[in-house]
Short mmCIF file of N, CA and C in Angstrom, two decimals:
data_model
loop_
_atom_site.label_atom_id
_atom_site.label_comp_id
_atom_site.label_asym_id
_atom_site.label_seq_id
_atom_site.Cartn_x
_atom_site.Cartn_y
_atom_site.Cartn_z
N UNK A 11 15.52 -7.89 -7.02
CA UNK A 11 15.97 -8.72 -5.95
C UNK A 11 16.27 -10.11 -6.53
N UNK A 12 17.52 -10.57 -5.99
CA UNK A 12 17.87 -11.88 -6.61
C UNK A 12 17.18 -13.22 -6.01
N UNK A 13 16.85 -14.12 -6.02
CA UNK A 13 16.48 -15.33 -5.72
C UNK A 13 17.76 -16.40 -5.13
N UNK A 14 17.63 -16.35 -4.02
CA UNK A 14 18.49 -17.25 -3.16
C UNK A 14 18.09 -18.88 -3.13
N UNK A 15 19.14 -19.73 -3.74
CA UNK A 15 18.99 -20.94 -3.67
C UNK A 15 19.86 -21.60 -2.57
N UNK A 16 19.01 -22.67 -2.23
CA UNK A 16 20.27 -23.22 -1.41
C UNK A 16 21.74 -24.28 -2.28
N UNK A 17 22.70 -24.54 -1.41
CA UNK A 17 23.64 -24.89 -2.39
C UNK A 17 23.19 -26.32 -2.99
N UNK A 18 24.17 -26.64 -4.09
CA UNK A 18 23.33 -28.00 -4.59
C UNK A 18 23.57 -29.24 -3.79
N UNK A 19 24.09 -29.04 -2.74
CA UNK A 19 24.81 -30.04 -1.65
C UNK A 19 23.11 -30.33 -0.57
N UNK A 20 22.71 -28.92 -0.70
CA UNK A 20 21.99 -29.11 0.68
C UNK A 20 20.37 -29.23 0.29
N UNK A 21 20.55 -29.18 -1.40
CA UNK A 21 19.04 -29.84 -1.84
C UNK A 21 19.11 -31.23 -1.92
N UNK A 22 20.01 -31.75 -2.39
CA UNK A 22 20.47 -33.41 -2.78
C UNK A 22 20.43 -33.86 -1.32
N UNK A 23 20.79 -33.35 -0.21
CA UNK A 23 20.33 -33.88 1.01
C UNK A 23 19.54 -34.24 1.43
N UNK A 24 18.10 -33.48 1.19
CA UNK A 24 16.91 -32.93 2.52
C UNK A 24 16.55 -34.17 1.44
N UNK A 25 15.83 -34.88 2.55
CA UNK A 25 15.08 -35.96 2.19
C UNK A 25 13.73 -35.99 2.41
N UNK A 26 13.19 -36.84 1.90
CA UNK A 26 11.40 -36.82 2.27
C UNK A 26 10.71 -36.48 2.89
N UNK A 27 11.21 -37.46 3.91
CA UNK A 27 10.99 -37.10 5.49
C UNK A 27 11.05 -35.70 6.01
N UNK A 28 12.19 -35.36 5.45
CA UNK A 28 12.06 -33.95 6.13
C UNK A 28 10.99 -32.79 5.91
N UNK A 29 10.72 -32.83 4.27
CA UNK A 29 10.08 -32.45 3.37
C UNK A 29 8.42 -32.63 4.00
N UNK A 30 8.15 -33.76 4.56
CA UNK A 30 6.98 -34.11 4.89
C UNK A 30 6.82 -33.24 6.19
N UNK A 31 8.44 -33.58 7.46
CA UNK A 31 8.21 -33.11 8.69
C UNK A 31 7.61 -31.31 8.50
N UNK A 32 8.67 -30.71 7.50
CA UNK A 32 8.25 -29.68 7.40
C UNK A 32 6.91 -29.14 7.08
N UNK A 33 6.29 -29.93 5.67
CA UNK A 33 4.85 -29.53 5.63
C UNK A 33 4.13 -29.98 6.86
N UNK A 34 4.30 -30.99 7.44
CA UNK A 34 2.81 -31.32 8.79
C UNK A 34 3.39 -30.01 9.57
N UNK A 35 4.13 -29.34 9.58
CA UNK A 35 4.06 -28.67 10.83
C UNK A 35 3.68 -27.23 10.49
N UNK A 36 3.93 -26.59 8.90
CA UNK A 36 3.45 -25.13 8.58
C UNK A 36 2.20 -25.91 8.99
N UNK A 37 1.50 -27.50 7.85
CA UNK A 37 0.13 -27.25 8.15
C UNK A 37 -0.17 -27.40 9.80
N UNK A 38 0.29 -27.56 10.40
CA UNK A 38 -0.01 -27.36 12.16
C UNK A 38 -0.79 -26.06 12.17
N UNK A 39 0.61 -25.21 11.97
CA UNK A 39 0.18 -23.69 12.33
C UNK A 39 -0.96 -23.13 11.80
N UNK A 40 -1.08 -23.63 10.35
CA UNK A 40 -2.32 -22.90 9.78
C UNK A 40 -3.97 -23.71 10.57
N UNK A 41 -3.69 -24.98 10.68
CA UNK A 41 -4.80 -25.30 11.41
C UNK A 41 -5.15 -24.93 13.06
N UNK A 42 -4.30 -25.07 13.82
CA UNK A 42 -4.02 -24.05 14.86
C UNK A 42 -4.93 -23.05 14.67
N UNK A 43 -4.10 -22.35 14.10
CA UNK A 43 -5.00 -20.72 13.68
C UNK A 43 -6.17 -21.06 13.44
N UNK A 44 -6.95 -21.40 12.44
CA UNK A 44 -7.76 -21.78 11.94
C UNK A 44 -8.97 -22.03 12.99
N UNK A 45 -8.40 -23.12 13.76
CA UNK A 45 -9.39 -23.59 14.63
C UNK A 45 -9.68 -22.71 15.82
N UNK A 46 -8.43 -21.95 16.03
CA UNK A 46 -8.86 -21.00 16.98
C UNK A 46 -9.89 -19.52 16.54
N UNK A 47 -9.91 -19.47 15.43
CA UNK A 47 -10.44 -18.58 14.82
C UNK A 47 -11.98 -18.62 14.88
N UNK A 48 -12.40 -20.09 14.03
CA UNK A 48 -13.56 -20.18 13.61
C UNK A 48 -13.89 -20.35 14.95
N UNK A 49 -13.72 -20.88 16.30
CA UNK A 49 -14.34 -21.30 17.85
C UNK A 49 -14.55 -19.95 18.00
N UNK A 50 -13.43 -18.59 17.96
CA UNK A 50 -13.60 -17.42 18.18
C UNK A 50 -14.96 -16.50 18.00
N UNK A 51 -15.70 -17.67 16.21
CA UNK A 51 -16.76 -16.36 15.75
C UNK A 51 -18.17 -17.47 15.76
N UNK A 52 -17.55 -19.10 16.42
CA UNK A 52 -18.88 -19.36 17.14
C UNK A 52 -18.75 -20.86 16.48
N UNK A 53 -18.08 -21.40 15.27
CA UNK A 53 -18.68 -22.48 14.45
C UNK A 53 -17.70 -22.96 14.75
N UNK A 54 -17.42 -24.19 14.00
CA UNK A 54 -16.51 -25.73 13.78
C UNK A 54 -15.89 -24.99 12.40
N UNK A 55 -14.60 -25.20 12.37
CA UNK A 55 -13.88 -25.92 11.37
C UNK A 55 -14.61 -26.07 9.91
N UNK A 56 -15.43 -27.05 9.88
CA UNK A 56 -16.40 -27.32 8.84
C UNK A 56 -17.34 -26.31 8.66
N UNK A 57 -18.26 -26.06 9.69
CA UNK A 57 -18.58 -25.15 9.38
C UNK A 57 -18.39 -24.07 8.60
N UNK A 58 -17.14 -23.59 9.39
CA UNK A 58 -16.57 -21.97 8.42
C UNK A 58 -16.35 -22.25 6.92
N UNK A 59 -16.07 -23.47 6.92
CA UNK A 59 -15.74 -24.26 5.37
C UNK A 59 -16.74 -23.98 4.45
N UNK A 60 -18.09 -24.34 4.99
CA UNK A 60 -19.73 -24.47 4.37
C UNK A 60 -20.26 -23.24 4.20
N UNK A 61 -19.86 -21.98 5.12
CA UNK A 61 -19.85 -20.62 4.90
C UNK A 61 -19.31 -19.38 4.01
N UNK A 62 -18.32 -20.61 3.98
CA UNK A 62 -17.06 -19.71 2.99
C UNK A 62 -17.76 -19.72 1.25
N UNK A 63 -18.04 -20.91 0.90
CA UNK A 63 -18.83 -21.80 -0.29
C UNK A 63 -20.34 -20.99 -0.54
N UNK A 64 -20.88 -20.47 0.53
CA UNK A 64 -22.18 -20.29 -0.01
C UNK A 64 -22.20 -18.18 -0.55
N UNK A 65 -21.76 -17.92 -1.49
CA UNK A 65 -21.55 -17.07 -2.04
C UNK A 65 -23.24 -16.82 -2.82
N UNK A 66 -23.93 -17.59 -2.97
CA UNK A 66 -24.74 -17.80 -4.09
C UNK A 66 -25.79 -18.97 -3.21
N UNK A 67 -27.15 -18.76 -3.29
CA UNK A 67 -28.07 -20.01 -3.32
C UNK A 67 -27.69 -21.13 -4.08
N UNK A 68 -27.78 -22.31 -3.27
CA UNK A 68 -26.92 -23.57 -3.78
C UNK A 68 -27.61 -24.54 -2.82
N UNK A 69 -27.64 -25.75 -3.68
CA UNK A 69 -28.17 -27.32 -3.27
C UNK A 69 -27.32 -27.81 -2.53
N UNK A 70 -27.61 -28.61 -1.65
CA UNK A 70 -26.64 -29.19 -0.68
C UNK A 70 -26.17 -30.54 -1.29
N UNK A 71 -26.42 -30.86 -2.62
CA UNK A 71 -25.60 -31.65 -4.07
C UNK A 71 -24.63 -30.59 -3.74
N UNK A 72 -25.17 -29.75 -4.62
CA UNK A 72 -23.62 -28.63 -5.10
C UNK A 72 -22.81 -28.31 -4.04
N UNK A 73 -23.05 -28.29 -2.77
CA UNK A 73 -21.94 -27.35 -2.01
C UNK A 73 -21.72 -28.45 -1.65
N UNK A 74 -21.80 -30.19 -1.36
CA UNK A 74 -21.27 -31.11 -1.39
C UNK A 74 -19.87 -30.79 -2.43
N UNK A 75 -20.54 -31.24 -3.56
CA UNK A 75 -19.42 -31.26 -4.47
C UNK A 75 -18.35 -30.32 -4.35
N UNK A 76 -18.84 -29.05 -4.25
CA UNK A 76 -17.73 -27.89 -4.43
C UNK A 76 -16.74 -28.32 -2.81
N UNK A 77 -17.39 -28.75 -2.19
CA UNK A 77 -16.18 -29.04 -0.55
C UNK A 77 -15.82 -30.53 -0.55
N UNK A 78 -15.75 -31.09 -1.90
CA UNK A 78 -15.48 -32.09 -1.57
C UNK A 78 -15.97 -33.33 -0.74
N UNK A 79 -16.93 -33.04 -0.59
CA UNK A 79 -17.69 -33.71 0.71
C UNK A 79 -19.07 -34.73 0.53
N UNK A 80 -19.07 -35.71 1.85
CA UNK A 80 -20.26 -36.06 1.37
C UNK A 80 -21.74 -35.67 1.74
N UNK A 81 -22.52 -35.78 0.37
CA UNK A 81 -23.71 -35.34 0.98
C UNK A 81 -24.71 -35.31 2.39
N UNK A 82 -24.54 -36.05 2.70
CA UNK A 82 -25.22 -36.40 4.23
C UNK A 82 -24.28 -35.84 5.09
N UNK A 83 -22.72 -35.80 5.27
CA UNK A 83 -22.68 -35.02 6.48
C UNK A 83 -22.53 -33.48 5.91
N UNK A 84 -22.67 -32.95 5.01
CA UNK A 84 -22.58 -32.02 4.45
C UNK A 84 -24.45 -31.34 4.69
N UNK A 85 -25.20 -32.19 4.77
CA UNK A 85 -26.61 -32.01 5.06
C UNK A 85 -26.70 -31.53 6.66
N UNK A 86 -26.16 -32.51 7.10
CA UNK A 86 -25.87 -32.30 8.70
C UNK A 86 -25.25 -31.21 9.22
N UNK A 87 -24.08 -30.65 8.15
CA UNK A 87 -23.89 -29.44 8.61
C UNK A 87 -24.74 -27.88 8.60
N UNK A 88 -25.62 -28.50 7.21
CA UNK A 88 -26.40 -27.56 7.16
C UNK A 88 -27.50 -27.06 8.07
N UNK A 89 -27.88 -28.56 8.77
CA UNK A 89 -29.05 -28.61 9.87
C UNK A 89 -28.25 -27.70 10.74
N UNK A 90 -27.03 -27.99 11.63
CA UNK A 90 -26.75 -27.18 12.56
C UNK A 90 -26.50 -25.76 12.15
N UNK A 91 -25.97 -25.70 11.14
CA UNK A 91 -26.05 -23.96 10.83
C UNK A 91 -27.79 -23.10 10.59
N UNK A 92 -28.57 -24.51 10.38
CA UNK A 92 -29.45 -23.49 10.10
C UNK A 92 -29.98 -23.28 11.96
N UNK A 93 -29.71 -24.29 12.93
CA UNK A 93 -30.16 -24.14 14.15
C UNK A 93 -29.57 -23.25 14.61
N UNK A 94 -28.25 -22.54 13.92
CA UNK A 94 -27.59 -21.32 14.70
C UNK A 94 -28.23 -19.95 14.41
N UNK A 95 -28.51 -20.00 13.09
CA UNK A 95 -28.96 -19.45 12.47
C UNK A 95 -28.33 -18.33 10.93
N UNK A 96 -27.71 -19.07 10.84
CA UNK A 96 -26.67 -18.12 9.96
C UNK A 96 -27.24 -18.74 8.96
N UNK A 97 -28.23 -20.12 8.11
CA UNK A 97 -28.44 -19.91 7.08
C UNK A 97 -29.79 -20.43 7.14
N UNK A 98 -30.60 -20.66 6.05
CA UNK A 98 -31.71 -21.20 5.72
C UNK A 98 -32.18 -21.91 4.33
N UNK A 99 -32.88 -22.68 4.78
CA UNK A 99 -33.42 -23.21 3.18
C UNK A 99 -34.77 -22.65 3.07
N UNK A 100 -34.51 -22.10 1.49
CA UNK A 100 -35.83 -21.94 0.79
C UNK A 100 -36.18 -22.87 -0.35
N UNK A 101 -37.49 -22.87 -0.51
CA UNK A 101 -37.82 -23.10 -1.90
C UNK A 101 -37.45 -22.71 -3.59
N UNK A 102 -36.80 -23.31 -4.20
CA UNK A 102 -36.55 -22.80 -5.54
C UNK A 102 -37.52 -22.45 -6.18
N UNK A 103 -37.24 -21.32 -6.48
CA UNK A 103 -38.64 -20.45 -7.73
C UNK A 103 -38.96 -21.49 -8.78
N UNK A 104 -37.61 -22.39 -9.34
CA UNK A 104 -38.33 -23.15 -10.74
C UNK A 104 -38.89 -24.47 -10.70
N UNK A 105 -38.08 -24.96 -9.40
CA UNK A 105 -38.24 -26.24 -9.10
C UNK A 105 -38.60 -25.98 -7.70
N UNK A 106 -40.19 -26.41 -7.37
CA UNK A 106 -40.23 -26.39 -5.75
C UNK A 106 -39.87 -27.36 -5.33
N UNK A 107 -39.67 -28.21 -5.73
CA UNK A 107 -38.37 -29.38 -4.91
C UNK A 107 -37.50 -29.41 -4.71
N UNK A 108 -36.77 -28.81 -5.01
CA UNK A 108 -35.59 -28.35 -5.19
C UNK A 108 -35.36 -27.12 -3.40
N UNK A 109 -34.53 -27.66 -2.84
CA UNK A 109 -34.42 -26.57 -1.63
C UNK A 109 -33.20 -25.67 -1.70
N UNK A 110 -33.07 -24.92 -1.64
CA UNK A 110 -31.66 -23.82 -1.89
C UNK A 110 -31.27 -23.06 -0.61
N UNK A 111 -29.89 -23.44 -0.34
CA UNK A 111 -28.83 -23.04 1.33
C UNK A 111 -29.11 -21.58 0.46
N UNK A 112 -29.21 -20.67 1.82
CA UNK A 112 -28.86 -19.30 1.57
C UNK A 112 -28.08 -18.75 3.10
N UNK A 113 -27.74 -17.35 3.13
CA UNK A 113 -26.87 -17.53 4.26
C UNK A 113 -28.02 -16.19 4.51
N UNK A 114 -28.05 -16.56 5.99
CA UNK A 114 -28.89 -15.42 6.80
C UNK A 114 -28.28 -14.11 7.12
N UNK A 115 -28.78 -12.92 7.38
CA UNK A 115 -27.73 -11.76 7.69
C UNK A 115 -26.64 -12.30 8.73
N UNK A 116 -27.36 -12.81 9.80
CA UNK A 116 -26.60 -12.88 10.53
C UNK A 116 -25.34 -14.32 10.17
N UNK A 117 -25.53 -14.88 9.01
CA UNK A 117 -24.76 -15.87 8.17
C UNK A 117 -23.75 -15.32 7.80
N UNK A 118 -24.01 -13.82 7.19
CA UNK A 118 -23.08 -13.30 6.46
C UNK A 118 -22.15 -12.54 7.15
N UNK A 119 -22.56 -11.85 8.27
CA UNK A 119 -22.13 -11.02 8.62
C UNK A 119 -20.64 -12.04 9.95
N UNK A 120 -21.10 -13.40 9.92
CA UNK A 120 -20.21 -14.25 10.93
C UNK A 120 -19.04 -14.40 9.69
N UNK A 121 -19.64 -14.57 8.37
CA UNK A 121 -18.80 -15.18 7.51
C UNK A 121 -17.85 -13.95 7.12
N UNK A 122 -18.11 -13.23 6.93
CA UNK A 122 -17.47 -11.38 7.15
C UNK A 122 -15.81 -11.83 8.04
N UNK A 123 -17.04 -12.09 9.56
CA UNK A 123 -15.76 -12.28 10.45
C UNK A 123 -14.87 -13.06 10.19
N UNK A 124 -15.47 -14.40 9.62
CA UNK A 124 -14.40 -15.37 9.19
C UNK A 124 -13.50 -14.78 8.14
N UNK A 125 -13.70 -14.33 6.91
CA UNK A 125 -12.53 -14.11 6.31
C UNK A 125 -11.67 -13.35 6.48
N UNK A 126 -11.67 -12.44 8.01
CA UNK A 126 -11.22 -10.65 8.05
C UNK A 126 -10.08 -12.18 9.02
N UNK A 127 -10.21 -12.62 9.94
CA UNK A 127 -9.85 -13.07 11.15
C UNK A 127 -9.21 -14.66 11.00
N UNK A 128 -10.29 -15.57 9.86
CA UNK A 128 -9.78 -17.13 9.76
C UNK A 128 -8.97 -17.45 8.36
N UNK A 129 -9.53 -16.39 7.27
CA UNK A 129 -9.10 -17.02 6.03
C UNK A 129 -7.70 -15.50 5.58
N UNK A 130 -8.05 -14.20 5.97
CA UNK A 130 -6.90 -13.65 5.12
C UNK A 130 -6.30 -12.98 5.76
N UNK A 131 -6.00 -13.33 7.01
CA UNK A 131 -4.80 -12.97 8.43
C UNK A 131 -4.79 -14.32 8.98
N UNK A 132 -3.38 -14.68 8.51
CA UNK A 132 -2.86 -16.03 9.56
C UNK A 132 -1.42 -16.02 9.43
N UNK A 133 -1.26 -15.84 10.62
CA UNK A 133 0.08 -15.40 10.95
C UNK A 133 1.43 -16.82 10.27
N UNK A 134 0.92 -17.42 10.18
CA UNK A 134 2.11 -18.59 9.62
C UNK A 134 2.41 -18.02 7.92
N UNK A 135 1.50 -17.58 7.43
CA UNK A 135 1.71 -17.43 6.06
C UNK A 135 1.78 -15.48 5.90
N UNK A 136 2.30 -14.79 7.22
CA UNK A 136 2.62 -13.54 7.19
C UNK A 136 4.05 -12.74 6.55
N UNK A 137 4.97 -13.86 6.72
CA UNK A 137 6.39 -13.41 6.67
C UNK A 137 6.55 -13.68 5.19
N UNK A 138 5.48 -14.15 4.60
CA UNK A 138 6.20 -14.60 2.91
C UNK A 138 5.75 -13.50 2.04
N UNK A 139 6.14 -13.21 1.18
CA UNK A 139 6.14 -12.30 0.49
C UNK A 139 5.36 -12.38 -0.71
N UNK A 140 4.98 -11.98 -1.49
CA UNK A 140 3.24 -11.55 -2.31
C UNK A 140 4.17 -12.94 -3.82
N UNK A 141 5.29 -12.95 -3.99
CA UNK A 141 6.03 -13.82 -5.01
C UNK A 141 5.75 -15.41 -4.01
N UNK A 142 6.40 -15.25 -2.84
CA UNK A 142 6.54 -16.37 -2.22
C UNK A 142 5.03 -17.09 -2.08
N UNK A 143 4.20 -16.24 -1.92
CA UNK A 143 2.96 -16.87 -1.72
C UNK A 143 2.42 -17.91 -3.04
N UNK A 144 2.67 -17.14 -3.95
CA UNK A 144 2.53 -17.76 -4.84
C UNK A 144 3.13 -18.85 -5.50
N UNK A 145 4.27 -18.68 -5.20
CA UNK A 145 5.09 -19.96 -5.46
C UNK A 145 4.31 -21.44 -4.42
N UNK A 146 4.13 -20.80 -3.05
CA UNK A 146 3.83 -21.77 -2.16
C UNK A 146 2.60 -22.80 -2.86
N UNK A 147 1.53 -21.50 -3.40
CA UNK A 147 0.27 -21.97 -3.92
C UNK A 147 0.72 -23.09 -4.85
N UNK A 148 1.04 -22.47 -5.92
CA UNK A 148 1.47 -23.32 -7.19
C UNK A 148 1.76 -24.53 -6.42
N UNK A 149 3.32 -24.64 -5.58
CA UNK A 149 3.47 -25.71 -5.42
C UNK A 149 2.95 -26.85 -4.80
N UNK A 150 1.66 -26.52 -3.95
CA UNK A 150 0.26 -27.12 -3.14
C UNK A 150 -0.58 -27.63 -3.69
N UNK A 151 -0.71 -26.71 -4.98
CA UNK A 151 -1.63 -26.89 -5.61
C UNK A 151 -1.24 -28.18 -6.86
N UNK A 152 0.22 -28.31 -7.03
CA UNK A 152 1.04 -29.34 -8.01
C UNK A 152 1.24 -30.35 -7.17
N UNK A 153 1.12 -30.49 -5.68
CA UNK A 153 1.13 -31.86 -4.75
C UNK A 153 0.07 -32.19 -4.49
N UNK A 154 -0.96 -31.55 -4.68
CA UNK A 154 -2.55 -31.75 -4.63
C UNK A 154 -2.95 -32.43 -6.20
N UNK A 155 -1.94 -32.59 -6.91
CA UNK A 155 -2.64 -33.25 -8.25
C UNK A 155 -3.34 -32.35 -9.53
N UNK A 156 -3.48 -31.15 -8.88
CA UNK A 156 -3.99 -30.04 -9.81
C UNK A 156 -2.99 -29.39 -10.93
N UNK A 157 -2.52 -29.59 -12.12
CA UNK A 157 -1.66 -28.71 -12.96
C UNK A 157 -1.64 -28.10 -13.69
N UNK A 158 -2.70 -26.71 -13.13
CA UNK A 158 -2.54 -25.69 -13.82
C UNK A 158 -2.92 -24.50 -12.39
N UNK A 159 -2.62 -23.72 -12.20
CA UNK A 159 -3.36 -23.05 -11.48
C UNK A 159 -4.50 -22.08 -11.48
N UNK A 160 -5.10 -21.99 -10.97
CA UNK A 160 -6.03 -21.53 -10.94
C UNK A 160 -6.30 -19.79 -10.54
#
């Protein structure tokens, strides 16, 4: 299959602006989705974020860092998830000071839902094709400052 460009008239056109209008509005759709998703299986936004991350017992340092985030409201999120109950802190075997997020069955089994429903069905990013996706990534990931992919 050949690769369709547009003509060189109508790239030298599209200007910034447009470029920008267009990304705020895919990202619309994907947050849209998103938010309707995670309300669907009970949490916030952030939440599903802090769920997605805990693959592994981890310090609420580390899953700070890994989300970008800061520690204290990243703590805060942890308090309310653990009041839902989807995760808990234990004690570290090497360091008992040390407290370690773990995700509760019923942690895992919401976070299940999240990826079947919030993270790998969203209809804005349905129509592109397994090449296109990737191109999209790359190029997100090269406006995000990152250059190499991952």
């Amino acid at each position: 299959m050949t690769q369709r460009h547009p003509p060189d008239h109508a790239v030298n056109a599209l200007t910034t602006g447009e470029l920008v209008d267009a990304l705020q509005h895919a990202v619309g759709l994907v947050r849209s989705h998103f938010a309707a998703a995670t309300a669907a299986a009970g949490v916030t936004p952030v939440q599903a974020k802090v769920l997605r991350q805990l693959t592994r017992p981890t310090t609420v340092k580390d899953l700070a860092t890994q989300l970008g985030a800061d520690i204290s409201n990243t703590s805060s999120t942890i308090d309310r998830l653990e009041t839902l109950g989807l995760v808990e802190k234990q004690t570290g075997s090497i360091d008992r000071r040390v407290r370690l997020i773990t995700l509760t069955d019923h942690g895992r089994r919401v976070r299940t839902t999240l990826d079947d429903v919030a993270f790998n069905s969203v209809p804005a990013l349905e129509n592109l094709s397994t090449s296109e996706r990737y191109d999209l990534y790359r190029l997100l990931r090269k406006v995000g400052g990152e250059t190499h992919p991952a």
